[in-house]
Amino acid sequence: MSLNKTEKPVAVYYEHPDWFRPLFSEFETRGIPVVKYDAARHHFDPAQKELPFNVFFNRMSPSAYLRNNSQAI
């Protein structure tokens, strides 16, 4: 399955890259564009009017604070 070139990508907000390698690999295999948002490095711009994606998949764990990622929750 491949998305139309006019479609916006899927966004994945994630905490730990090793946990998401299979997901990102599957997106690549299927030709689905994905934007990866590493929670430890990402910030939101409240002035941004248009989103660069169609779907935002939030995979933050409530236990993120145990791994020094409390700011990302």
mmCIF file of N, CA and C in Angstrom:
data_model
loop_
_atom_site.group_PDB
_atom_site.id
_atom_site.type_symbol
_atom_site.label_atom_id
_atom_site.label_comp_id
_atom_site.label_asym_id
_atom_site.label_seq_id
_atom_site.Cartn_x
_atom_site.Cartn_y
_atom_site.Cartn_z
ATOM 1 N N MET A 1 0.841 -1.175 0.000
ATOM 2 C CA MET A 1 0.000 0.000 0.000
ATOM 3 C C MET A 1 0.884 1.235 0.000
ATOM 4 N N SER A 2 0.636 2.127 -0.896
ATOM 5 C CA SER A 2 1.417 3.347 -0.988
ATOM 6 C C SER A 2 0.470 4.535 -0.989
ATOM 7 N N LEU A 3 0.832 5.575 -0.265
ATOM 8 C CA LEU A 3 -0.004 6.762 -0.212
ATOM 9 C C LEU A 3 0.158 7.601 -1.464
ATOM 10 N N ASN A 4 -0.873 8.302 -1.805
ATOM 11 C CA ASN A 4 -0.829 9.276 -2.879
ATOM 12 C C ASN A 4 0.225 10.318 -2.518
ATOM 13 N N LYS A 5 0.974 10.790 -3.481
ATOM 14 C CA LYS A 5 2.058 11.746 -3.218
ATOM 15 C C LYS A 5 1.551 13.054 -2.609
ATOM 16 N N THR A 6 0.257 13.348 -2.751
ATOM 17 C CA THR A 6 -0.291 14.578 -2.175
ATOM 18 C C THR A 6 -0.684 14.395 -0.718
ATOM 19 N N GLU A 7 -0.679 13.169 -0.251
ATOM 20 C CA GLU A 7 -1.036 12.896 1.133
ATOM 21 C C GLU A 7 0.088 13.348 2.071
ATOM 22 N N LYS A 8 -0.314 13.827 3.218
ATOM 23 C CA LYS A 8 0.670 14.189 4.243
ATOM 24 C C LYS A 8 1.120 12.919 4.949
ATOM 25 N N PRO A 9 2.298 12.942 5.548
ATOM 26 C CA PRO A 9 2.799 11.736 6.219
ATOM 27 C C PRO A 9 2.093 11.471 7.547
ATOM 28 N N VAL A 10 2.370 10.314 8.086
ATOM 29 C CA VAL A 10 1.951 9.936 9.432
ATOM 30 C C VAL A 10 3.037 10.422 10.378
ATOM 31 N N ALA A 11 2.659 11.003 11.494
ATOM 32 C CA ALA A 11 3.636 11.444 12.494
ATOM 33 C C ALA A 11 3.626 10.467 13.662
ATOM 34 N N VAL A 12 4.799 10.127 14.147
ATOM 35 C CA VAL A 12 4.926 9.243 15.307
ATOM 36 C C VAL A 12 5.745 9.969 16.368
ATOM 37 N N TYR A 13 5.110 10.225 17.494
ATOM 38 C CA TYR A 13 5.751 10.847 18.647
ATOM 39 C C TYR A 13 6.178 9.709 19.560
ATOM 40 N N TYR A 14 7.473 9.523 19.707
ATOM 41 C CA TYR A 14 7.967 8.339 20.400
ATOM 42 C C TYR A 14 9.036 8.711 21.426
ATOM 43 N N GLU A 15 9.273 7.783 22.326
ATOM 44 C CA GLU A 15 10.239 8.015 23.397
ATOM 45 C C GLU A 15 11.559 7.286 23.169
ATOM 46 N N HIS A 16 11.503 6.060 22.762
ATOM 47 C CA HIS A 16 12.718 5.236 22.686
ATOM 48 C C HIS A 16 12.876 4.668 21.277
ATOM 49 N N PRO A 17 13.918 5.075 20.540
ATOM 50 C CA PRO A 17 14.039 4.659 19.133
ATOM 51 C C PRO A 17 14.118 3.152 18.929
ATOM 52 N N ASP A 18 14.729 2.418 19.846
ATOM 53 C CA ASP A 18 14.838 0.970 19.676
ATOM 54 C C ASP A 18 13.473 0.295 19.671
ATOM 55 N N TRP A 19 12.542 0.829 20.446
ATOM 56 C CA TRP A 19 11.208 0.232 20.530
ATOM 57 C C TRP A 19 10.430 0.424 19.236
ATOM 58 N N PHE A 20 10.823 1.392 18.427
ATOM 59 C CA PHE A 20 10.038 1.735 17.247
ATOM 60 C C PHE A 20 10.693 1.363 15.924
ATOM 61 N N ARG A 21 11.833 0.734 15.979
ATOM 62 C CA ARG A 21 12.482 0.300 14.740
ATOM 63 C C ARG A 21 11.546 -0.575 13.881
ATOM 64 N N PRO A 22 10.840 -1.559 14.467
ATOM 65 C CA PRO A 22 9.941 -2.376 13.635
ATOM 66 C C PRO A 22 8.820 -1.548 12.990
ATOM 67 N N LEU A 23 8.265 -0.606 13.708
ATOM 68 C CA LEU A 23 7.204 0.232 13.152
ATOM 69 C C LEU A 23 7.732 1.093 12.011
ATOM 70 N N PHE A 24 8.855 1.762 12.229
ATOM 71 C CA PHE A 24 9.434 2.605 11.196
ATOM 72 C C PHE A 24 9.839 1.772 9.977
ATOM 73 N N SER A 25 10.333 0.579 10.208
ATOM 74 C CA SER A 25 10.702 -0.318 9.119
ATOM 75 C C SER A 25 9.464 -0.708 8.301
ATOM 76 N N GLU A 26 8.364 -0.964 8.977
ATOM 77 C CA GLU A 26 7.132 -1.338 8.275
ATOM 78 C C GLU A 26 6.590 -0.175 7.448
ATOM 79 N N PHE A 27 6.649 1.029 7.990
ATOM 80 C CA PHE A 27 6.248 2.194 7.205
ATOM 81 C C PHE A 27 7.087 2.277 5.928
ATOM 82 N N GLU A 28 8.398 2.085 6.072
ATOM 83 C CA GLU A 28 9.305 2.160 4.917
ATOM 84 C C GLU A 28 8.980 1.065 3.903
ATOM 85 N N THR A 29 8.772 -0.153 4.390
ATOM 86 C CA THR A 29 8.448 -1.278 3.514
ATOM 87 C C THR A 29 7.189 -1.001 2.702
ATOM 88 N N ARG A 30 6.201 -0.390 3.336
ATOM 89 C CA ARG A 30 4.926 -0.120 2.666
ATOM 90 C C ARG A 30 4.925 1.191 1.874
ATOM 91 N N GLY A 31 6.011 1.926 1.931
ATOM 92 C CA GLY A 31 6.086 3.185 1.196
ATOM 93 C C GLY A 31 5.244 4.287 1.805
ATOM 94 N N ILE A 32 5.002 4.199 3.102
ATOM 95 C CA ILE A 32 4.202 5.205 3.804
ATOM 96 C C ILE A 32 5.136 6.236 4.411
ATOM 97 N N PRO A 33 4.990 7.497 4.035
ATOM 98 C CA PRO A 33 5.865 8.524 4.599
ATOM 99 C C PRO A 33 5.564 8.735 6.079
ATOM 100 N N VAL A 34 6.621 8.902 6.842
ATOM 101 C CA VAL A 34 6.475 9.074 8.290
ATOM 102 C C VAL A 34 7.384 10.206 8.756
ATOM 103 N N VAL A 35 6.879 10.976 9.700
ATOM 104 C CA VAL A 35 7.668 12.004 10.370
ATOM 105 C C VAL A 35 7.898 11.497 11.779
ATOM 106 N N LYS A 36 9.161 11.432 12.183
ATOM 107 C CA LYS A 36 9.516 10.902 13.504
ATOM 108 C C LYS A 36 9.768 12.060 14.460
ATOM 109 N N TYR A 37 9.005 12.089 15.543
ATOM 110 C CA TYR A 37 9.168 13.120 16.567
ATOM 111 C C TYR A 37 9.731 12.476 17.830
ATOM 112 N N ASP A 38 11.009 12.662 18.047
ATOM 113 C CA ASP A 38 11.661 12.155 19.253
ATOM 114 C C ASP A 38 11.250 13.057 20.416
ATOM 115 N N ALA A 39 10.569 12.495 21.389
ATOM 116 C CA ALA A 39 10.031 13.276 22.499
ATOM 117 C C ALA A 39 11.101 14.025 23.282
ATOM 118 N N ALA A 40 12.288 13.481 23.352
ATOM 119 C CA ALA A 40 13.357 14.127 24.121
ATOM 120 C C ALA A 40 13.888 15.383 23.434
ATOM 121 N N ARG A 41 13.637 15.511 22.136
ATOM 122 C CA ARG A 41 14.184 16.646 21.385
ATOM 123 C C ARG A 41 13.127 17.536 20.739
ATOM 124 N N HIS A 42 11.891 17.138 20.832
ATOM 125 C CA HIS A 42 10.843 17.851 20.117
ATOM 126 C C HIS A 42 10.183 18.930 20.972
ATOM 127 N N HIS A 43 9.702 19.970 20.310
ATOM 128 C CA HIS A 43 8.884 20.988 20.959
ATOM 129 C C HIS A 43 7.784 21.391 19.980
ATOM 130 N N PHE A 44 6.678 21.886 20.519
ATOM 131 C CA PHE A 44 5.564 22.319 19.692
ATOM 132 C C PHE A 44 5.583 23.830 19.566
ATOM 133 N N ASP A 45 5.223 24.302 18.415
ATOM 134 C CA ASP A 45 5.115 25.730 18.166
ATOM 135 C C ASP A 45 3.631 26.091 18.165
ATOM 136 N N PRO A 46 3.134 26.757 19.213
ATOM 137 C CA PRO A 46 1.708 27.076 19.282
ATOM 138 C C PRO A 46 1.255 28.041 18.188
ATOM 139 N N ALA A 47 2.176 28.714 17.529
ATOM 140 C CA ALA A 47 1.824 29.633 16.451
ATOM 141 C C ALA A 47 1.631 28.913 15.114
ATOM 142 N N GLN A 48 2.034 27.662 15.052
ATOM 143 C CA GLN A 48 1.917 26.901 13.806
ATOM 144 C C GLN A 48 0.441 26.694 13.479
ATOM 145 N N LYS A 49 0.039 27.086 12.282
ATOM 146 C CA LYS A 49 -1.369 27.033 11.886
ATOM 147 C C LYS A 49 -1.753 25.752 11.160
ATOM 148 N N GLU A 50 -0.829 25.195 10.403
ATOM 149 C CA GLU A 50 -1.134 23.996 9.635
ATOM 150 C C GLU A 50 -0.224 22.858 10.084
ATOM 151 N N LEU A 51 -0.791 21.678 10.211
ATOM 152 C CA LEU A 51 -0.012 20.522 10.632
ATOM 153 C C LEU A 51 0.616 19.843 9.418
ATOM 154 N N PRO A 52 1.865 19.394 9.547
ATOM 155 C CA PRO A 52 2.550 18.763 8.423
ATOM 156 C C PRO A 52 2.258 17.269 8.293
ATOM 157 N N PHE A 53 1.171 16.796 8.886
ATOM 158 C CA PHE A 53 0.838 15.379 8.843
ATOM 159 C C PHE A 53 -0.675 15.207 8.910
ATOM 160 N N ASN A 54 -1.157 14.022 8.511
ATOM 161 C CA ASN A 54 -2.583 13.699 8.595
ATOM 162 C C ASN A 54 -2.931 13.019 9.911
ATOM 163 N N VAL A 55 -2.038 12.171 10.379
ATOM 164 C CA VAL A 55 -2.275 11.396 11.599
ATOM 165 C C VAL A 55 -1.105 11.618 12.536
ATOM 166 N N PHE A 56 -1.416 11.841 13.808
ATOM 167 C CA PHE A 56 -0.381 11.988 14.829
ATOM 168 C C PHE A 56 -0.542 10.833 15.804
ATOM 169 N N PHE A 57 0.437 9.939 15.821
ATOM 170 C CA PHE A 57 0.412 8.738 16.653
ATOM 171 C C PHE A 57 1.282 8.988 17.869
ATOM 172 N N ASN A 58 0.658 9.138 19.032
ATOM 173 C CA ASN A 58 1.368 9.449 20.270
ATOM 174 C C ASN A 58 1.660 8.158 21.020
ATOM 175 N N ARG A 59 2.938 7.809 21.105
ATOM 176 C CA ARG A 59 3.335 6.592 21.802
ATOM 177 C C ARG A 59 4.174 6.889 23.033
ATOM 178 N N MET A 60 3.844 7.945 23.724
ATOM 179 C CA MET A 60 4.535 8.239 24.982
ATOM 180 C C MET A 60 3.974 7.345 26.070
ATOM 181 N N SER A 61 4.846 6.865 26.897
ATOM 182 C CA SER A 61 4.458 6.007 28.003
ATOM 183 C C SER A 61 4.271 6.849 29.268
ATOM 184 N N PRO A 62 3.242 6.543 30.061
ATOM 185 C CA PRO A 62 3.079 7.250 31.330
ATOM 186 C C PRO A 62 4.290 7.089 32.255
ATOM 187 N N SER A 63 5.075 6.047 32.021
ATOM 188 C CA SER A 63 6.257 5.827 32.852
ATOM 189 C C SER A 63 7.491 6.534 32.294
ATOM 190 N N ALA A 64 7.315 7.432 31.343
ATOM 191 C CA ALA A 64 8.449 8.134 30.734
ATOM 192 C C ALA A 64 9.279 8.881 31.771
ATOM 193 N N TYR A 65 8.640 9.348 32.815
ATOM 194 C CA TYR A 65 9.385 10.080 33.849
ATOM 195 C C TYR A 65 10.446 9.212 34.503
ATOM 196 N N LEU A 66 10.266 7.904 34.478
ATOM 197 C CA LEU A 66 11.258 6.993 35.051
ATOM 198 C C LEU A 66 12.528 6.945 34.213
ATOM 199 N N ARG A 67 12.442 7.414 32.967
ATOM 200 C CA ARG A 67 13.583 7.406 32.057
ATOM 201 C C ARG A 67 14.022 8.834 31.728
ATOM 202 N N ASN A 68 13.770 9.758 32.642
ATOM 203 C CA ASN A 68 14.150 11.164 32.511
ATOM 204 C C ASN A 68 13.475 11.868 31.325
ATOM 205 N N ASN A 69 12.253 11.467 31.014
ATOM 206 C CA ASN A 69 11.507 12.099 29.930
ATOM 207 C C ASN A 69 10.195 12.701 30.410
ATOM 208 N N SER A 70 10.156 13.181 31.622
ATOM 209 C CA SER A 70 8.895 13.726 32.155
ATOM 210 C C SER A 70 8.424 14.944 31.375
ATOM 211 N N GLN A 71 9.337 15.712 30.778
ATOM 212 C CA GLN A 71 8.951 16.898 30.014
ATOM 213 C C GLN A 71 8.167 16.526 28.766
ATOM 214 N N ALA A 72 8.274 15.311 28.316
ATOM 215 C CA ALA A 72 7.637 14.900 27.066
ATOM 216 C C ALA A 72 6.188 14.448 27.236
ATOM 217 N N ILE A 73 5.781 14.211 28.455
ATOM 218 C CA ILE A 73 4.427 13.731 28.699
ATOM 219 C C ILE A 73 3.420 14.849 28.567
#
